JSON list of N, CA and C in Angstrom, two decimals:
[
{"chain": "A", "resi": 26, "resn": "MET", "atom": "N", "xyz": [0.84, -1.17, 0.00]},
{"chain": "A", "resi": 26, "resn": "MET", "atom": "CA", "xyz": [0.00, 0.00, 0.00]},
{"chain": "A", "resi": 26, "resn": "MET", "atom": "C", "xyz": [0.89, 1.24, 0.00]},
{"chain": "A", "resi": 27, "resn": "ALA", "atom": "N", "xyz": [0.64, 2.14, -0.91]},
{"chain": "A", "resi": 27, "resn": "ALA", "atom": "CA", "xyz": [1.42, 3.37, -1.02]},
{"chain": "A", "resi": 27, "resn": "ALA", "atom": "C", "xyz": [1.00, 4.36, 0.06]},
{"chain": "A", "resi": 28, "resn": "VAL", "atom": "N", "xyz": [1.96, 5.10, 0.51]},
{"chain": "A", "resi": 28, "resn": "VAL", "atom": "CA", "xyz": [1.71, 6.12, 1.53]},
{"chain": "A", "resi": 28, "resn": "VAL", "atom": "C", "xyz": [1.21, 7.39, 0.86]},
{"chain": "A", "resi": 29, "resn": "ASN", "atom": "N", "xyz": [0.22, 7.99, 1.45]},
{"chain": "A", "resi": 29, "resn": "ASN", "atom": "CA", "xyz": [-0.25, 9.30, 0.98]},
{"chain": "A", "resi": 29, "resn": "ASN", "atom": "C", "xyz": [0.65, 10.34, 1.66]},
{"chain": "A", "resi": 30, "resn": "TYR", "atom": "N", "xyz": [1.61, 10.85, 0.90]},
{"chain": "A", "resi": 30, "resn": "TYR", "atom": "CA", "xyz": [2.60, 11.76, 1.47]},
{"chain": "A", "resi": 30, "resn": "TYR", "atom": "C", "xyz": [1.96, 13.03, 2.03]},
{"chain": "A", "resi": 31, "resn": "ASP", "atom": "N", "xyz": [0.93, 13.54, 1.38]},
{"chain": "A", "resi": 31, "resn": "ASP", "atom": "CA", "xyz": [0.28, 14.75, 1.87]},
{"chain": "A", "resi": 31, "resn": "ASP", "atom": "C", "xyz": [-0.31, 14.55, 3.26]},
{"chain": "A", "resi": 32, "resn": "SER", "atom": "N", "xyz": [-0.98, 13.42, 3.48]},
{"chain": "A", "resi": 32, "resn": "SER", "atom": "CA", "xyz": [-1.60, 13.18, 4.79]},
{"chain": "A", "resi": 32, "resn": "SER", "atom": "C", "xyz": [-0.53, 12.93, 5.85]},
{"chain": "A", "resi": 33, "resn": "ALA", "atom": "N", "xyz": [0.56, 12.26, 5.48]},
{"chain": "A", "resi": 33, "resn": "ALA", "atom": "CA", "xyz": [1.65, 12.03, 6.43]},
{"chain": "A", "resi": 33, "resn": "ALA", "atom": "C", "xyz": [2.30, 13.35, 6.82]},
{"chain": "A", "resi": 34, "resn": "ILE", "atom": "N", "xyz": [2.57, 14.19, 5.83]},
{"chain": "A", "resi": 34, "resn": "ILE", "atom": "CA", "xyz": [3.20, 15.49, 6.10]},
{"chain": "A", "resi": 34, "resn": "ILE", "atom": "C", "xyz": [2.29, 16.35, 6.97]},
{"chain": "A", "resi": 35, "resn": "GLU", "atom": "N", "xyz": [1.01, 16.38, 6.65]},
{"chain": "A", "resi": 35, "resn": "GLU", "atom": "CA", "xyz": [0.06, 17.18, 7.45]},
{"chain": "A", "resi": 35, "resn": "GLU", "atom": "C", "xyz": [0.00, 16.69, 8.89]},
{"chain": "A", "resi": 36, "resn": "ALA", "atom": "N", "xyz": [-0.05, 15.38, 9.08]},
{"chain": "A", "resi": 36, "resn": "ALA", "atom": "CA", "xyz": [-0.11, 14.82, 10.43]},
{"chain": "A", "resi": 36, "resn": "ALA", "atom": "C", "xyz": [1.17, 15.12, 11.21]},
{"chain": "A", "resi": 37, "resn": "LEU", "atom": "N", "xyz": [2.31, 15.01, 10.56]},
{"chain": "A", "resi": 37, "resn": "LEU", "atom": "CA", "xyz": [3.58, 15.29, 11.23]},
{"chain": "A", "resi": 37, "resn": "LEU", "atom": "C", "xyz": [3.72, 16.77, 11.57]},
{"chain": "A", "resi": 38, "resn": "GLU", "atom": "N", "xyz": [3.29, 17.65, 10.67]},
{"chain": "A", "resi": 38, "resn": "GLU", "atom": "CA", "xyz": [3.35, 19.09, 10.95]},
{"chain": "A", "resi": 38, "resn": "GLU", "atom": "C", "xyz": [2.43, 19.45, 12.11]},
{"chain": "A", "resi": 39, "resn": "THR", "atom": "N", "xyz": [1.26, 18.84, 12.16]},
{"chain": "A", "resi": 39, "resn": "THR", "atom": "CA", "xyz": [0.32, 19.09, 13.25]},
{"chain": "A", "resi": 39, "resn": "THR", "atom": "C", "xyz": [0.91, 18.62, 14.57]},
{"chain": "A", "resi": 40, "resn": "ALA", "atom": "N", "xyz": [1.54, 17.44, 14.56]},
{"chain": "A", "resi": 40, "resn": "ALA", "atom": "CA", "xyz": [2.17, 16.91, 15.77]},
{"chain": "A", "resi": 40, "resn": "ALA", "atom": "C", "xyz": [3.30, 17.82, 16.24]},
{"chain": "A", "resi": 41, "resn": "MET", "atom": "N", "xyz": [4.10, 18.31, 15.30]},
{"chain": "A", "resi": 41, "resn": "MET", "atom": "CA", "xyz": [5.20, 19.21, 15.66]},
{"chain": "A", "resi": 41, "resn": "MET", "atom": "C", "xyz": [4.65, 20.48, 16.32]},
{"chain": "A", "resi": 42, "resn": "ALA", "atom": "N", "xyz": [3.60, 21.03, 15.74]},
{"chain": "A", "resi": 42, "resn": "ALA", "atom": "CA", "xyz": [3.02, 22.28, 16.25]},
{"chain": "A", "resi": 42, "resn": "ALA", "atom": "C", "xyz": [2.40, 22.09, 17.63]},
{"chain": "A", "resi": 43, "resn": "SER", "atom": "N", "xyz": [1.83, 20.92, 17.88]},
{"chain": "A", "resi": 43, "resn": "SER", "atom": "CA", "xyz": [1.15, 20.69, 19.15]},
{"chain": "A", "resi": 43, "resn": "SER", "atom": "C", "xyz": [2.05, 20.06, 20.21]},
{"chain": "A", "resi": 44, "resn": "GLY", "atom": "N", "xyz": [3.24, 19.63, 19.81]},
{"chain": "A", "resi": 44, "resn": "GLY", "atom": "CA", "xyz": [4.18, 19.05, 20.76]},
{"chain": "A", "resi": 44, "resn": "GLY", "atom": "C", "xyz": [3.93, 17.59, 21.09]},
{"chain": "A", "resi": 45, "resn": "THR", "atom": "N", "xyz": [3.09, 16.93, 20.33]},
{"chain": "A", "resi": 45, "resn": "THR", "atom": "CA", "xyz": [2.82, 15.52, 20.57]},
{"chain": "A", "resi": 45, "resn": "THR", "atom": "C", "xyz": [3.75, 14.65, 19.73]},
{"chain": "A", "resi": 46, "resn": "LEU", "atom": "N", "xyz": [3.97, 13.42, 20.17]},
{"chain": "A", "resi": 46, "resn": "LEU", "atom": "CA", "xyz": [4.86, 12.52, 19.45]},
{"chain": "A", "resi": 46, "resn": "LEU", "atom": "C", "xyz": [4.12, 11.38, 18.76]},
{"chain": "A", "resi": 47, "resn": "GLU", "atom": "N", "xyz": [2.81, 11.32, 18.94]},
{"chain": "A", "resi": 47, "resn": "GLU", "atom": "CA", "xyz": [2.02, 10.25, 18.32]},
{"chain": "A", "resi": 47, "resn": "GLU", "atom": "C", "xyz": [1.27, 10.81, 17.12]},
{"chain": "A", "resi": 48, "resn": "VAL", "atom": "N", "xyz": [1.40, 10.12, 16.00]},
{"chain": "A", "resi": 48, "resn": "VAL", "atom": "CA", "xyz": [0.86, 10.59, 14.73]},
{"chain": "A", "resi": 48, "resn": "VAL", "atom": "C", "xyz": [0.03, 9.47, 14.10]},
{"chain": "A", "resi": 49, "resn": "GLU", "atom": "N", "xyz": [-1.08, 9.86, 13.47]},
{"chain": "A", "resi": 49, "resn": "GLU", "atom": "CA", "xyz": [-1.90, 8.89, 12.75]},
{"chain": "A", "resi": 49, "resn": "GLU", "atom": "C", "xyz": [-2.17, 9.40, 11.35]},
{"chain": "A", "resi": 50, "resn": "TYR", "atom": "N", "xyz": [-1.88, 8.55, 10.36]},
{"chain": "A", "resi": 50, "resn": "TYR", "atom": "CA", "xyz": [-2.15, 8.87, 8.95]},
{"chain": "A", "resi": 50, "resn": "TYR", "atom": "C", "xyz": [-2.30, 7.56, 8.20]},
{"chain": "A", "resi": 51, "resn": "ASP", "atom": "N", "xyz": [-3.11, 7.57, 7.17]},
{"chain": "A", "resi": 51, "resn": "ASP", "atom": "CA", "xyz": [-3.37, 6.38, 6.34]},
{"chain": "A", "resi": 51, "resn": "ASP", "atom": "C", "xyz": [-3.74, 5.15, 7.16]},
{"chain": "A", "resi": 52, "resn": "GLY", "atom": "N", "xyz": [-4.45, 5.35, 8.27]},
{"chain": "A", "resi": 52, "resn": "GLY", "atom": "CA", "xyz": [-4.86, 4.23, 9.11]},
{"chain": "A", "resi": 52, "resn": "GLY", "atom": "C", "xyz": [-3.75, 3.66, 9.97]},
{"chain": "A", "resi": 53, "resn": "LYS", "atom": "N", "xyz": [-2.59, 4.31, 10.01]},
{"chain": "A", "resi": 53, "resn": "LYS", "atom": "CA", "xyz": [-1.46, 3.85, 10.81]},
{"chain": "A", "resi": 53, "resn": "LYS", "atom": "C", "xyz": [-1.26, 4.81, 11.97]},
{"chain": "A", "resi": 54, "resn": "ARG", "atom": "N", "xyz": [-0.85, 4.27, 13.10]},
{"chain": "A", "resi": 54, "resn": "ARG", "atom": "CA", "xyz": [-0.53, 5.11, 14.26]},
{"chain": "A", "resi": 54, "resn": "ARG", "atom": "C", "xyz": [0.95, 4.87, 14.59]},
{"chain": "A", "resi": 55, "resn": "VAL", "atom": "N", "xyz": [1.70, 5.95, 14.64]},
{"chain": "A", "resi": 55, "resn": "VAL", "atom": "CA", "xyz": [3.14, 5.87, 14.91]},
{"chain": "A", "resi": 55, "resn": "VAL", "atom": "C", "xyz": [3.47, 6.77, 16.08]},
{"chain": "A", "resi": 56, "resn": "LYS", "atom": "N", "xyz": [4.26, 6.24, 17.02]},
{"chain": "A", "resi": 56, "resn": "LYS", "atom": "CA", "xyz": [4.72, 7.06, 18.15]},
{"chain": "A", "resi": 56, "resn": "LYS", "atom": "C", "xyz": [6.23, 7.23, 18.00]},
{"chain": "A", "resi": 57, "resn": "TYR", "atom": "N", "xyz": [6.65, 8.47, 17.86]},
{"chain": "A", "resi": 57, "resn": "TYR", "atom": "CA", "xyz": [8.07, 8.78, 17.70]},
{"chain": "A", "resi": 57, "resn": "TYR", "atom": "C", "xyz": [8.72, 8.96, 19.06]},
{"chain": "A", "resi": 58, "resn": "ARG", "atom": "N", "xyz": [10.02, 8.72, 19.14]},
{"chain": "A", "resi": 58, "resn": "ARG", "atom": "CA", "xyz": [10.74, 8.80, 20.41]},
{"chain": "A", "resi": 58, "resn": "ARG", "atom": "C", "xyz": [11.05, 10.23, 20.84]},
{"chain": "A", "resi": 59, "resn": "GLY", "atom": "N", "xyz": [11.04, 11.14, 19.88]},
{"chain": "A", "resi": 59, "resn": "GLY", "atom": "CA", "xyz": [11.34, 12.53, 20.22]},
{"chain": "A", "resi": 59, "resn": "GLY", "atom": "C", "xyz": [11.12, 13.43, 19.02]},
{"chain": "A", "resi": 60, "resn": "GLN", "atom": "N", "xyz": [11.28, 14.73, 19.25]},
{"chain": "A", "resi": 60, "resn": "GLN", "atom": "CA", "xyz": [11.08, 15.70, 18.18]},
{"chain": "A", "resi": 60, "resn": "GLN", "atom": "C", "xyz": [12.08, 15.51, 17.04]},
{"chain": "A", "resi": 61, "resn": "THR", "atom": "N", "xyz": [13.29, 15.10, 17.37]},
{"chain": "A", "resi": 61, "resn": "THR", "atom": "CA", "xyz": [14.31, 14.89, 16.34]},
{"chain": "A", "resi": 61, "resn": "THR", "atom": "C", "xyz": [13.88, 13.79, 15.38]},
{"chain": "A", "resi": 62, "resn": "GLU", "atom": "N", "xyz": [13.36, 12.70, 15.92]},
{"chain": "A", "resi": 62, "resn": "GLU", "atom": "CA", "xyz": [12.89, 11.59, 15.08]},
{"chain": "A", "resi": 62, "resn": "GLU", "atom": "C", "xyz": [11.68, 12.01, 14.26]},
{"chain": "A", "resi": 63, "resn": "LEU", "atom": "N", "xyz": [10.79, 12.78, 14.85]},
{"chain": "A", "resi": 63, "resn": "LEU", "atom": "CA", "xyz": [9.61, 13.27, 14.14]},
{"chain": "A", "resi": 63, "resn": "LEU", "atom": "C", "xyz": [10.03, 14.20, 13.00]},
{"chain": "A", "resi": 64, "resn": "LEU", "atom": "N", "xyz": [10.98, 15.07, 13.26]},
{"chain": "A", "resi": 64, "resn": "LEU", "atom": "CA", "xyz": [11.48, 15.99, 12.23]},
{"chain": "A", "resi": 64, "resn": "LEU", "atom": "C", "xyz": [12.16, 15.22, 11.10]},
{"chain": "A", "resi": 65, "resn": "SER", "atom": "N", "xyz": [12.86, 14.16, 11.45]},
{"chain": "A", "resi": 65, "resn": "SER", "atom": "CA", "xyz": [13.51, 13.32, 10.44]},
{"chain": "A", "resi": 65, "resn": "SER", "atom": "C", "xyz": [12.46, 12.65, 9.54]},
{"chain": "A", "resi": 66, "resn": "ALA", "atom": "N", "xyz": [11.38, 12.17, 10.14]},
{"chain": "A", "resi": 66, "resn": "ALA", "atom": "CA", "xyz": [10.30, 11.56, 9.35]},
{"chain": "A", "resi": 66, "resn": "ALA", "atom": "C", "xyz": [9.65, 12.59, 8.44]},
{"chain": "A", "resi": 67, "resn": "LEU", "atom": "N", "xyz": [9.46, 13.79, 8.95]},
{"chain": "A", "resi": 67, "resn": "LEU", "atom": "CA", "xyz": [8.87, 14.86, 8.15]},
{"chain": "A", "resi": 67, "resn": "LEU", "atom": "C", "xyz": [9.76, 15.18, 6.96]},
{"chain": "A", "resi": 68, "resn": "SER", "atom": "N", "xyz": [11.04, 15.26, 7.19]},
{"chain": "A", "resi": 68, "resn": "SER", "atom": "CA", "xyz": [12.00, 15.52, 6.11]},
{"chain": "A", "resi": 68, "resn": "SER", "atom": "C", "xyz": [11.96, 14.40, 5.07]},
{"chain": "A", "resi": 69, "resn": "TYR", "atom": "N", "xyz": [11.87, 13.15, 5.55]},
{"chain": "A", "resi": 69, "resn": "TYR", "atom": "CA", "xyz": [11.80, 12.00, 4.65]},
{"chain": "A", "resi": 69, "resn": "TYR", "atom": "C", "xyz": [10.56, 12.07, 3.76]},
{"chain": "A", "resi": 70, "resn": "PHE", "atom": "N", "xyz": [9.40, 12.31, 4.36]},
{"chain": "A", "resi": 70, "resn": "PHE", "atom": "CA", "xyz": [8.17, 12.34, 3.57]},
{"chain": "A", "resi": 70, "resn": "PHE", "atom": "C", "xyz": [8.14, 13.50, 2.59]},
{"chain": "A", "resi": 71, "resn": "ARG", "atom": "N", "xyz": [8.70, 14.64, 3.00]},
{"chain": "A", "resi": 71, "resn": "ARG", "atom": "CA", "xyz": [8.78, 15.77, 2.06]},
{"chain": "A", "resi": 71, "resn": "ARG", "atom": "C", "xyz": [9.68, 15.43, 0.87]},
{"chain": "A", "resi": 72, "resn": "SER", "atom": "N", "xyz": [10.80, 14.78, 1.12]},
{"chain": "A", "resi": 72, "resn": "SER", "atom": "CA", "xyz": [11.70, 14.43, 0.02]},
{"chain": "A", "resi": 72, "resn": "SER", "atom": "C", "xyz": [11.07, 13.37, -0.88]},
{"chain": "A", "resi": 73, "resn": "GLN", "atom": "N", "xyz": [10.32, 12.44, -0.31]},
{"chain": "A", "resi": 73, "resn": "GLN", "atom": "CA", "xyz": [9.64, 11.43, -1.12]},
{"chain": "A", "resi": 73, "resn": "GLN", "atom": "C", "xyz": [8.57, 12.06, -2.00]},
{"chain": "A", "resi": 74, "resn": "LYS", "atom": "N", "xyz": [7.87, 13.05, -1.45]},
{"chain": "A", "resi": 74, "resn": "LYS", "atom": "CA", "xyz": [6.85, 13.75, -2.23]},
{"chain": "A", "resi": 74, "resn": "LYS", "atom": "C", "xyz": [7.49, 14.50, -3.39]},
{"chain": "A", "resi": 75, "resn": "ARG", "atom": "N", "xyz": [8.62, 15.17, -3.13]},
{"chain": "A", "resi": 75, "resn": "ARG", "atom": "CA", "xyz": [9.33, 15.87, -4.20]},
{"chain": "A", "resi": 75, "resn": "ARG", "atom": "C", "xyz": [9.82, 14.90, -5.26]},
{"chain": "A", "resi": 76, "resn": "ALA", "atom": "N", "xyz": [10.34, 13.76, -4.84]},
{"chain": "A", "resi": 76, "resn": "ALA", "atom": "CA", "xyz": [10.84, 12.76, -5.79]},
{"chain": "A", "resi": 76, "resn": "ALA", "atom": "C", "xyz": [9.70, 12.22, -6.65]},
{"chain": "A", "resi": 77, "resn": "GLN", "atom": "N", "xyz": [8.55, 11.99, -6.03]},
{"chain": "A", "resi": 77, "resn": "GLN", "atom": "CA", "xyz": [7.39, 11.49, -6.76]},
{"chain": "A", "resi": 77, "resn": "GLN", "atom": "C", "xyz": [6.93, 12.50, -7.81]},
{"chain": "A", "resi": 78, "resn": "ALA", "atom": "N", "xyz": [7.11, 13.78, -7.51]},
{"chain": "A", "resi": 78, "resn": "ALA", "atom": "CA", "xyz": [6.71, 14.84, -8.44]},
{"chain": "A", "resi": 78, "resn": "ALA", "atom": "C", "xyz": [7.78, 15.12, -9.48]},
{"chain": "A", "resi": 79, "resn": "GLY", "atom": "N", "xyz": [8.92, 14.43, -9.36]},
{"chain": "A", "resi": 79, "resn": "GLY", "atom": "CA", "xyz": [9.99, 14.62, -10.34]},
{"chain": "A", "resi": 79, "resn": "GLY", "atom": "C", "xyz": [10.88, 15.80, -10.05]},
{"chain": "A", "resi": 80, "resn": "VAL", "atom": "N", "xyz": [10.80, 16.33, -8.84]},
{"chain": "A", "resi": 80, "resn": "VAL", "atom": "CA", "xyz": [11.65, 17.46, -8.45]},
{"chain": "A", "resi": 80, "resn": "VAL", "atom": "C", "xyz": [12.97, 16.90, -7.91]},
{"chain": "A", "resi": 81, "resn": "PRO", "atom": "N", "xyz": [14.10, 17.35, -8.43]},
{"chain": "A", "resi": 81, "resn": "PRO", "atom": "CA", "xyz": [15.38, 16.81, -7.95]},
{"chain": "A", "resi": 81, "resn": "PRO", "atom": "C", "xyz": [15.64, 17.17, -6.49]},
{"chain": "A", "resi": 82, "resn": "ALA", "atom": "N", "xyz": [16.43, 16.33, -5.84]},
{"chain": "A", "resi": 82, "resn": "ALA", "atom": "CA", "xyz": [16.79, 16.57, -4.45]},
{"chain": "A", "resi": 82, "resn": "ALA", "atom": "C", "xyz": [17.58, 17.87, -4.33]},
{"chain": "A", "resi": 83, "resn": "VAL", "atom": "N", "xyz": [17.39, 18.53, -3.23]},
{"chain": "A", "resi": 83, "resn": "VAL", "atom": "CA", "xyz": [18.06, 19.81, -3.00]},
{"chain": "A", "resi": 83, "resn": "VAL", "atom": "C", "xyz": [19.23, 19.59, -2.06]},
{"chain": "A", "resi": 84, "resn": "GLY", "atom": "N", "xyz": [20.38, 20.07, -2.45]},
{"chain": "A", "resi": 84, "resn": "GLY", "atom": "CA", "xyz": [21.56, 20.01, -1.59]},
{"chain": "A", "resi": 84, "resn": "GLY", "atom": "C", "xyz": [21.96, 21.41, -1.20]},
{"chain": "A", "resi": 85, "resn": "VAL", "atom": "N", "xyz": [22.41, 21.55, 0.02]},
{"chain": "A", "resi": 85, "resn": "VAL", "atom": "CA", "xyz": [22.81, 22.86, 0.51]},
{"chain": "A", "resi": 85, "resn": "VAL", "atom": "C", "xyz": [24.20, 22.75, 1.10]},
{"chain": "A", "resi": 86, "resn": "SER", "atom": "N", "xyz": [25.04, 23.67, 0.75]},
{"chain": "A", "resi": 86, "resn": "SER", "atom": "CA", "xyz": [26.38, 23.75, 1.33]},
{"chain": "A", "resi": 86, "resn": "SER", "atom": "C", "xyz": [26.55, 25.13, 1.94]},
{"chain": "A", "resi": 87, "resn": "ILE", "atom": "N", "xyz": [27.15, 25.13, 3.09]},
{"chain": "A", "resi": 87, "resn": "ILE", "atom": "CA", "xyz": [27.39, 26.40, 3.77]},
{"chain": "A", "resi": 87, "resn": "ILE", "atom": "C", "xyz": [28.88, 26.51, 4.02]},
{"chain": "A", "resi": 88, "resn": "GLY", "atom": "N", "xyz": [29.44, 27.61, 3.64]},
{"chain": "A", "resi": 88, "resn": "GLY", "atom": "CA", "xyz": [30.86, 27.83, 3.86]},
{"chain": "A", "resi": 88, "resn": "GLY", "atom": "C", "xyz": [31.09, 29.08, 4.68]},
{"chain": "A", "resi": 89, "resn": "ALA", "atom": "N", "xyz": [32.20, 29.11, 5.36]},
{"chain": "A", "resi": 89, "resn": "ALA", "atom": "CA", "xyz": [32.55, 30.28, 6.16]},
{"chain": "A", "resi": 89, "resn": "ALA", "atom": "C", "xyz": [33.97, 30.68, 5.84]},
{"chain": "A", "resi": 90, "resn": "VAL", "atom": "N", "xyz": [34.21, 31.96, 5.77]},
{"chain": "A", "resi": 90, "resn": "VAL", "atom": "CA", "xyz": [35.54, 32.48, 5.54]},
{"chain": "A", "resi": 90, "resn": "VAL", "atom": "C", "xyz": [35.90, 33.37, 6.72]},
{"chain": "A", "resi": 91, "resn": "TYR", "atom": "N", "xyz": [37.03, 33.06, 7.31]},
{"chain": "A", "resi": 91, "resn": "TYR", "atom": "CA", "xyz": [37.50, 33.85, 8.45]},
{"chain": "A", "resi": 91, "resn": "TYR", "atom": "C", "xyz": [38.77, 34.57, 8.06]},
{"chain": "A", "resi": 92, "resn": "ARG", "atom": "N", "xyz": [38.84, 35.83, 8.36]},
{"chain": "A", "resi": 92, "resn": "ARG", "atom": "CA", "xyz": [40.04, 36.61, 8.07]},
{"chain": "A", "resi": 92, "resn": "ARG", "atom": "C", "xyz": [40.61, 37.12, 9.38]},
{"chain": "A", "resi": 93, "resn": "SER", "atom": "N", "xyz": [41.90, 37.07, 9.44]},
{"chain": "A", "resi": 93, "resn": "SER", "atom": "CA", "xyz": [42.53, 37.56, 10.67]},
{"chain": "A", "resi": 93, "resn": "SER", "atom": "C", "xyz": [43.08, 38.95, 10.52]}
]
């Protein structure tokens, strides 16, 4: 059974906003161990949704230059 990414993302965003760790979507109930794990799942579902839509993955690099 395919996951409905929109419902998973919505449920995870709602959980993040309310501070709860238990999420229900597509008839599944998942309890995350912490906000970090929940945020990781949210990132995963967002990237899967982008991939399904044919949008390439986004990479970010941050550099710093220090002068003395």
